């Protein structure tokens, strides 16, 4: 993503600065990831994207929070997005309370020691990623 100019939180005008603060407050790392900074040139789009992301991840019912994080990680790995895999890996480790399992999922979820229901869920996510309807 280096070709996209970043809008840093420190250099952001209001109300973008407030949006970045909202993102930082929700971050497990306490920072605004480059993914969000790259969207800073379009504050309305950034706000809509963040709100959608939060709606999906905060209450992913009928999925568990861990299942939602697993889907995000496996789809990112399927798409070959190393940035996303690196960013999502620690989130999955926290959601699963198992860093070794999160690393195994990032490498190849089919080889990881997952529950059968989670493997089937991830198989479906990969199938939709590779061949959307």
Short mmCIF file of N, CA and C in Angstrom, two decimals:
data_model
loop_
_atom_site.label_atom_id
_atom_site.label_comp_id
_atom_site.label_asym_id
_atom_site.label_seq_id
_atom_site.Cartn_x
_atom_site.Cartn_y
_atom_site.Cartn_z
N UNK A 1 0.81 -1.19 0.00
CA UNK A 1 0.00 0.00 0.00
C UNK A 1 0.86 1.26 0.00
N UNK A 2 2.14 1.15 -0.20
CA UNK A 2 3.02 2.30 -0.09
C UNK A 2 2.74 3.36 -1.14
N UNK A 3 2.08 3.02 -2.23
CA UNK A 3 1.81 4.00 -3.27
C UNK A 3 0.62 4.89 -2.92
N UNK A 4 -0.13 4.56 -1.89
CA UNK A 4 -1.25 5.38 -1.46
C UNK A 4 -0.75 6.36 -0.40
N UNK A 5 -0.91 7.65 -0.62
CA UNK A 5 -0.47 8.62 0.40
C UNK A 5 -1.28 8.44 1.68
N UNK A 6 -0.59 8.38 2.79
CA UNK A 6 -1.24 8.22 4.09
C UNK A 6 -1.57 9.58 4.69
N UNK A 7 -2.68 9.63 5.38
CA UNK A 7 -3.03 10.79 6.18
C UNK A 7 -2.79 10.39 7.62
N UNK A 8 -1.77 10.96 8.24
CA UNK A 8 -1.44 10.57 9.60
C UNK A 8 -2.42 11.20 10.59
N UNK A 9 -2.67 10.51 11.69
CA UNK A 9 -3.57 11.08 12.70
C UNK A 9 -3.10 12.44 13.20
N UNK A 10 -1.80 12.61 13.38
CA UNK A 10 -1.28 13.88 13.89
C UNK A 10 -1.51 15.02 12.90
N UNK A 11 -1.47 14.73 11.61
CA UNK A 11 -1.63 15.76 10.60
C UNK A 11 -3.04 15.90 10.07
N UNK A 12 -3.98 15.17 10.63
CA UNK A 12 -5.34 15.16 10.11
C UNK A 12 -6.14 16.37 10.64
N UNK A 13 -6.92 16.98 9.76
CA UNK A 13 -7.79 18.07 10.20
C UNK A 13 -9.04 17.48 10.88
N UNK A 14 -9.74 18.29 11.62
CA UNK A 14 -11.04 17.87 12.15
C UNK A 14 -12.02 17.83 11.00
N UNK A 15 -13.01 16.97 10.94
CA UNK A 15 -13.37 15.92 11.88
C UNK A 15 -12.62 14.60 11.66
N UNK A 16 -11.70 14.58 10.70
CA UNK A 16 -10.94 13.35 10.44
C UNK A 16 -10.12 12.95 11.66
N UNK A 17 -9.56 13.92 12.35
CA UNK A 17 -8.77 13.62 13.55
C UNK A 17 -9.64 12.89 14.58
N UNK A 18 -10.88 13.31 14.74
CA UNK A 18 -11.79 12.64 15.67
C UNK A 18 -12.09 11.22 15.22
N UNK A 19 -12.22 11.02 13.91
CA UNK A 19 -12.46 9.67 13.38
C UNK A 19 -11.25 8.79 13.66
N UNK A 20 -10.06 9.32 13.44
CA UNK A 20 -8.84 8.55 13.73
C UNK A 20 -8.76 8.22 15.22
N UNK A 21 -9.17 9.13 16.08
CA UNK A 21 -9.15 8.86 17.52
C UNK A 21 -10.14 7.75 17.86
N UNK A 22 -11.28 7.74 17.21
CA UNK A 22 -12.26 6.66 17.41
C UNK A 22 -11.67 5.32 16.99
N UNK A 23 -10.96 5.30 15.87
CA UNK A 23 -10.32 4.08 15.39
C UNK A 23 -9.23 3.64 16.35
N UNK A 24 -8.39 4.59 16.79
CA UNK A 24 -7.31 4.27 17.72
C UNK A 24 -7.84 3.69 19.02
N UNK A 25 -8.94 4.25 19.51
CA UNK A 25 -9.53 3.78 20.77
C UNK A 25 -10.01 2.34 20.67
N UNK A 26 -10.41 1.89 19.48
CA UNK A 26 -10.88 0.52 19.29
C UNK A 26 -9.77 -0.45 18.92
N UNK A 27 -8.57 0.07 18.66
CA UNK A 27 -7.45 -0.76 18.23
C UNK A 27 -6.84 -1.52 19.39
N UNK A 28 -6.59 -2.81 19.19
CA UNK A 28 -5.93 -3.60 20.24
C UNK A 28 -4.49 -3.15 20.43
N UNK A 29 -3.90 -2.54 19.40
CA UNK A 29 -2.53 -2.04 19.48
C UNK A 29 -2.47 -0.58 19.91
N UNK A 30 -3.62 0.07 20.02
CA UNK A 30 -3.66 1.46 20.44
C UNK A 30 -3.15 2.43 19.39
N UNK A 31 -3.30 2.06 18.11
CA UNK A 31 -2.83 2.93 17.03
C UNK A 31 -3.79 2.86 15.86
N UNK A 32 -3.57 3.74 14.90
CA UNK A 32 -4.37 3.76 13.67
C UNK A 32 -3.56 3.06 12.59
N UNK A 33 -4.01 1.91 12.15
CA UNK A 33 -3.29 1.12 11.15
C UNK A 33 -3.21 1.89 9.83
N UNK A 34 -2.19 1.56 9.05
CA UNK A 34 -2.00 2.21 7.75
C UNK A 34 -3.21 2.01 6.84
N UNK A 35 -3.90 0.90 6.99
CA UNK A 35 -5.11 0.64 6.20
C UNK A 35 -6.10 1.79 6.36
N UNK A 36 -6.31 2.24 7.61
CA UNK A 36 -7.24 3.35 7.86
C UNK A 36 -6.65 4.68 7.42
N UNK A 37 -5.35 4.87 7.63
CA UNK A 37 -4.71 6.12 7.22
C UNK A 37 -4.77 6.31 5.70
N UNK A 38 -4.71 5.21 4.97
CA UNK A 38 -4.77 5.29 3.51
C UNK A 38 -6.14 5.76 3.03
N UNK A 39 -7.15 5.61 3.85
CA UNK A 39 -8.49 6.04 3.49
C UNK A 39 -8.80 7.46 3.97
N UNK A 40 -7.80 8.11 4.59
CA UNK A 40 -8.00 9.43 5.19
C UNK A 40 -8.34 10.53 4.20
N UNK A 41 -8.03 10.36 2.94
CA UNK A 41 -8.36 11.40 1.94
C UNK A 41 -9.86 11.45 1.65
N UNK A 42 -10.57 10.42 2.06
CA UNK A 42 -12.03 10.36 1.87
C UNK A 42 -12.68 10.07 3.22
N UNK A 43 -12.80 11.08 4.09
CA UNK A 43 -13.30 10.85 5.45
C UNK A 43 -14.68 10.18 5.51
N UNK A 44 -15.58 10.52 4.60
CA UNK A 44 -16.90 9.90 4.61
C UNK A 44 -16.82 8.41 4.32
N UNK A 45 -15.99 8.04 3.37
CA UNK A 45 -15.80 6.63 3.03
C UNK A 45 -15.11 5.90 4.18
N UNK A 46 -14.13 6.55 4.79
CA UNK A 46 -13.44 5.97 5.95
C UNK A 46 -14.44 5.68 7.06
N UNK A 47 -15.28 6.65 7.38
CA UNK A 47 -16.26 6.47 8.46
C UNK A 47 -17.23 5.34 8.13
N UNK A 48 -17.71 5.29 6.89
CA UNK A 48 -18.65 4.23 6.50
C UNK A 48 -17.98 2.86 6.55
N UNK A 49 -16.73 2.78 6.08
CA UNK A 49 -16.00 1.51 6.09
C UNK A 49 -15.75 1.04 7.52
N UNK A 50 -15.32 1.96 8.38
CA UNK A 50 -15.06 1.59 9.77
C UNK A 50 -16.34 1.17 10.47
N UNK A 51 -17.43 1.90 10.24
CA UNK A 51 -18.71 1.54 10.86
C UNK A 51 -19.18 0.16 10.39
N UNK A 52 -19.01 -0.14 9.10
CA UNK A 52 -19.38 -1.46 8.59
C UNK A 52 -18.51 -2.54 9.23
N UNK A 53 -17.20 -2.29 9.28
CA UNK A 53 -16.28 -3.25 9.89
C UNK A 53 -16.67 -3.51 11.35
N UNK A 54 -16.95 -2.45 12.09
CA UNK A 54 -17.32 -2.62 13.50
C UNK A 54 -18.63 -3.39 13.62
N UNK A 55 -19.60 -3.09 12.76
CA UNK A 55 -20.89 -3.79 12.82
C UNK A 55 -20.70 -5.28 12.58
N UNK A 56 -19.83 -5.62 11.64
CA UNK A 56 -19.59 -7.03 11.34
C UNK A 56 -18.82 -7.74 12.44
N UNK A 57 -17.84 -7.06 13.02
CA UNK A 57 -16.95 -7.72 13.97
C UNK A 57 -17.41 -7.61 15.43
N UNK A 58 -18.17 -6.58 15.77
CA UNK A 58 -18.60 -6.42 17.16
C UNK A 58 -19.70 -7.39 17.55
N UNK A 59 -20.61 -7.66 16.64
CA UNK A 59 -21.70 -8.60 16.91
C UNK A 59 -21.92 -9.45 15.67
N UNK A 60 -21.02 -10.43 15.47
CA UNK A 60 -21.10 -11.22 14.24
C UNK A 60 -22.12 -12.34 14.28
N UNK A 61 -23.06 -12.30 15.25
CA UNK A 61 -24.04 -13.37 15.40
C UNK A 61 -24.64 -13.73 14.05
N UNK A 62 -24.80 -14.99 13.75
CA UNK A 62 -24.70 -16.15 14.62
C UNK A 62 -23.29 -16.70 14.79
N UNK A 63 -22.28 -16.03 14.26
CA UNK A 63 -20.90 -16.47 14.45
C UNK A 63 -20.38 -16.00 15.79
N UNK A 64 -19.37 -16.68 16.28
CA UNK A 64 -18.65 -16.18 17.45
C UNK A 64 -17.65 -15.13 16.98
N UNK A 65 -17.15 -14.35 17.91
CA UNK A 65 -16.13 -13.35 17.56
C UNK A 65 -14.90 -14.06 16.97
N UNK A 66 -14.50 -15.17 17.55
CA UNK A 66 -13.34 -15.91 17.04
C UNK A 66 -13.58 -16.39 15.61
N UNK A 67 -14.79 -16.86 15.30
CA UNK A 67 -15.09 -17.31 13.94
C UNK A 67 -15.01 -16.15 12.95
N UNK A 68 -15.50 -14.99 13.33
CA UNK A 68 -15.43 -13.83 12.44
C UNK A 68 -13.97 -13.45 12.18
N UNK A 69 -13.14 -13.48 13.21
CA UNK A 69 -11.71 -13.17 13.04
C UNK A 69 -11.03 -14.23 12.19
N UNK A 70 -11.39 -15.50 12.38
CA UNK A 70 -10.82 -16.58 11.57
C UNK A 70 -11.16 -16.38 10.10
N UNK A 71 -12.39 -16.03 9.80
CA UNK A 71 -12.79 -15.80 8.41
C UNK A 71 -11.96 -14.68 7.81
N UNK A 72 -11.81 -13.59 8.53
CA UNK A 72 -11.02 -12.45 8.02
C UNK A 72 -9.59 -12.88 7.72
N UNK A 73 -9.00 -13.64 8.62
CA UNK A 73 -7.62 -14.10 8.44
C UNK A 73 -7.49 -15.04 7.25
N UNK A 74 -8.36 -16.02 7.16
CA UNK A 74 -8.26 -17.02 6.10
C UNK A 74 -8.56 -16.41 4.72
N UNK A 75 -9.51 -15.52 4.64
CA UNK A 75 -9.79 -14.85 3.37
C UNK A 75 -8.59 -13.99 2.96
N UNK A 76 -7.98 -13.30 3.92
CA UNK A 76 -6.79 -12.50 3.62
C UNK A 76 -5.65 -13.38 3.14
N UNK A 77 -5.46 -14.52 3.78
CA UNK A 77 -4.40 -15.45 3.36
C UNK A 77 -4.71 -15.99 1.96
N UNK A 78 -5.96 -16.31 1.70
CA UNK A 78 -6.36 -16.81 0.38
C UNK A 78 -6.10 -15.77 -0.70
N UNK A 79 -6.32 -14.51 -0.37
CA UNK A 79 -6.09 -13.41 -1.32
C UNK A 79 -4.62 -13.02 -1.42
N UNK A 80 -3.77 -13.63 -0.60
CA UNK A 80 -2.34 -13.34 -0.65
C UNK A 80 -1.97 -12.00 -0.06
N UNK A 81 -2.75 -11.50 0.87
CA UNK A 81 -2.48 -10.19 1.48
C UNK A 81 -1.67 -10.37 2.75
N UNK A 82 -0.35 -10.31 2.61
CA UNK A 82 0.55 -10.49 3.76
C UNK A 82 0.32 -9.42 4.82
N UNK A 83 0.04 -8.19 4.38
CA UNK A 83 -0.23 -7.10 5.34
C UNK A 83 -1.40 -7.48 6.24
N UNK A 84 -2.49 -7.93 5.64
CA UNK A 84 -3.68 -8.28 6.41
C UNK A 84 -3.44 -9.49 7.32
N UNK A 85 -2.72 -10.48 6.81
CA UNK A 85 -2.41 -11.66 7.63
C UNK A 85 -1.60 -11.23 8.85
N UNK A 86 -0.60 -10.39 8.65
CA UNK A 86 0.21 -9.92 9.77
C UNK A 86 -0.61 -9.10 10.75
N UNK A 87 -1.55 -8.32 10.24
CA UNK A 87 -2.39 -7.47 11.09
C UNK A 87 -3.44 -8.29 11.83
N UNK A 88 -4.00 -9.29 11.16
CA UNK A 88 -5.09 -10.07 11.74
C UNK A 88 -4.61 -11.21 12.63
N UNK A 89 -3.39 -11.70 12.40
CA UNK A 89 -2.89 -12.83 13.19
C UNK A 89 -2.99 -12.62 14.69
N UNK A 90 -2.49 -11.50 15.22
CA UNK A 90 -2.60 -11.28 16.66
C UNK A 90 -4.04 -11.18 17.15
N UNK A 91 -4.92 -10.65 16.31
CA UNK A 91 -6.34 -10.57 16.69
C UNK A 91 -6.94 -11.98 16.83
N UNK A 92 -6.57 -12.86 15.90
CA UNK A 92 -7.05 -14.24 15.96
C UNK A 92 -6.47 -14.94 17.18
N UNK A 93 -5.19 -14.70 17.45
CA UNK A 93 -4.56 -15.31 18.64
C UNK A 93 -5.29 -14.90 19.91
N UNK A 94 -5.66 -13.63 19.99
CA UNK A 94 -6.40 -13.15 21.16
C UNK A 94 -7.79 -13.76 21.21
N UNK A 95 -8.47 -13.79 20.07
CA UNK A 95 -9.83 -14.33 20.04
C UNK A 95 -9.87 -15.82 20.40
N UNK A 96 -8.84 -16.55 19.97
CA UNK A 96 -8.78 -17.99 20.26
C UNK A 96 -8.10 -18.29 21.59
N UNK A 97 -7.41 -17.30 22.14
CA UNK A 97 -6.57 -17.50 23.32
C UNK A 97 -5.53 -18.59 23.06
N UNK A 98 -5.01 -18.60 21.83
CA UNK A 98 -4.06 -19.64 21.42
C UNK A 98 -3.22 -19.12 20.26
N UNK A 99 -2.03 -18.61 20.57
CA UNK A 99 -1.16 -18.05 19.54
C UNK A 99 -0.68 -19.12 18.55
N UNK A 100 -0.36 -20.30 19.05
CA UNK A 100 0.13 -21.36 18.17
C UNK A 100 -0.95 -21.76 17.15
N UNK A 101 -2.18 -21.85 17.59
CA UNK A 101 -3.26 -22.20 16.68
C UNK A 101 -3.47 -21.08 15.65
N UNK A 102 -3.40 -19.84 16.08
CA UNK A 102 -3.55 -18.71 15.15
C UNK A 102 -2.46 -18.75 14.08
N UNK A 103 -1.24 -19.05 14.48
CA UNK A 103 -0.14 -19.15 13.51
C UNK A 103 -0.38 -20.30 12.52
N UNK A 104 -0.88 -21.41 13.04
CA UNK A 104 -1.17 -22.56 12.18
C UNK A 104 -2.28 -22.22 11.18
N UNK A 105 -3.28 -21.49 11.63
CA UNK A 105 -4.37 -21.08 10.74
C UNK A 105 -3.83 -20.15 9.65
N UNK A 106 -2.96 -19.22 10.03
CA UNK A 106 -2.39 -18.28 9.06
C UNK A 106 -1.57 -19.02 8.00
N UNK A 107 -0.87 -20.07 8.41
CA UNK A 107 -0.07 -20.86 7.45
C UNK A 107 -0.97 -21.65 6.51
N UNK A 108 -1.91 -22.42 7.09
CA UNK A 108 -2.83 -23.24 6.30
C UNK A 108 -3.91 -23.77 7.24
N UNK A 109 -5.07 -23.15 7.19
CA UNK A 109 -6.13 -23.52 8.12
C UNK A 109 -6.52 -24.99 8.00
N UNK A 110 -6.31 -25.59 6.82
CA UNK A 110 -6.70 -26.99 6.62
C UNK A 110 -5.83 -27.95 7.43
N UNK A 111 -4.64 -27.48 7.79
CA UNK A 111 -3.72 -28.29 8.58
C UNK A 111 -3.79 -27.96 10.08
N UNK A 112 -4.49 -26.90 10.42
CA UNK A 112 -4.58 -26.47 11.82
C UNK A 112 -5.57 -27.36 12.58
N UNK A 113 -5.38 -27.43 13.87
CA UNK A 113 -6.22 -28.26 14.74
C UNK A 113 -7.49 -27.49 15.12
N UNK A 114 -8.36 -27.31 14.14
CA UNK A 114 -9.61 -26.58 14.34
C UNK A 114 -10.77 -27.55 14.54
N UNK A 115 -11.80 -27.05 15.21
CA UNK A 115 -13.04 -27.83 15.32
C UNK A 115 -13.62 -28.01 13.92
N UNK A 116 -14.30 -29.13 13.70
CA UNK A 116 -14.86 -29.44 12.39
C UNK A 116 -15.79 -28.34 11.90
N UNK A 117 -16.62 -27.76 12.79
CA UNK A 117 -17.56 -26.72 12.37
C UNK A 117 -16.82 -25.49 11.88
N UNK A 118 -15.67 -25.16 12.50
CA UNK A 118 -14.89 -24.01 12.07
C UNK A 118 -14.21 -24.28 10.72
N UNK A 119 -13.74 -25.51 10.53
CA UNK A 119 -13.11 -25.86 9.26
C UNK A 119 -14.12 -25.77 8.12
N UNK A 120 -15.34 -26.25 8.34
CA UNK A 120 -16.39 -26.18 7.32
C UNK A 120 -16.72 -24.72 7.02
N UNK A 121 -16.81 -23.89 8.04
CA UNK A 121 -17.08 -22.47 7.87
C UNK A 121 -15.98 -21.81 7.03
N UNK A 122 -14.74 -22.14 7.32
CA UNK A 122 -13.62 -21.56 6.58
C UNK A 122 -13.56 -22.10 5.15
N UNK A 123 -13.90 -23.36 4.97
CA UNK A 123 -13.99 -23.91 3.60
C UNK A 123 -14.99 -23.11 2.78
N UNK A 124 -16.12 -22.79 3.37
CA UNK A 124 -17.16 -22.02 2.66
C UNK A 124 -16.66 -20.61 2.35
N UNK A 125 -15.96 -19.99 3.30
CA UNK A 125 -15.43 -18.63 3.07
C UNK A 125 -14.40 -18.64 1.95
N UNK A 126 -13.55 -19.65 1.93
CA UNK A 126 -12.54 -19.74 0.86
C UNK A 126 -13.22 -20.00 -0.49
N UNK A 127 -14.22 -20.87 -0.51
CA UNK A 127 -14.93 -21.15 -1.76
C UNK A 127 -15.57 -19.88 -2.31
N UNK A 128 -16.19 -19.09 -1.45
CA UNK A 128 -16.80 -17.83 -1.90
C UNK A 128 -15.77 -16.81 -2.33
N UNK A 129 -14.60 -16.85 -1.70
CA UNK A 129 -13.52 -15.94 -2.07
C UNK A 129 -12.98 -16.29 -3.45
N UNK A 130 -12.80 -17.57 -3.69
CA UNK A 130 -12.20 -18.02 -4.95
C UNK A 130 -13.18 -18.01 -6.12
N UNK A 131 -14.44 -18.31 -5.83
CA UNK A 131 -15.46 -18.35 -6.88
C UNK A 131 -16.76 -17.75 -6.37
N UNK A 132 -16.80 -16.41 -6.32
CA UNK A 132 -18.04 -15.77 -5.84
C UNK A 132 -19.21 -16.09 -6.78
N UNK A 133 -20.37 -16.10 -6.22
CA UNK A 133 -21.58 -16.45 -6.98
C UNK A 133 -21.76 -15.62 -8.17
#
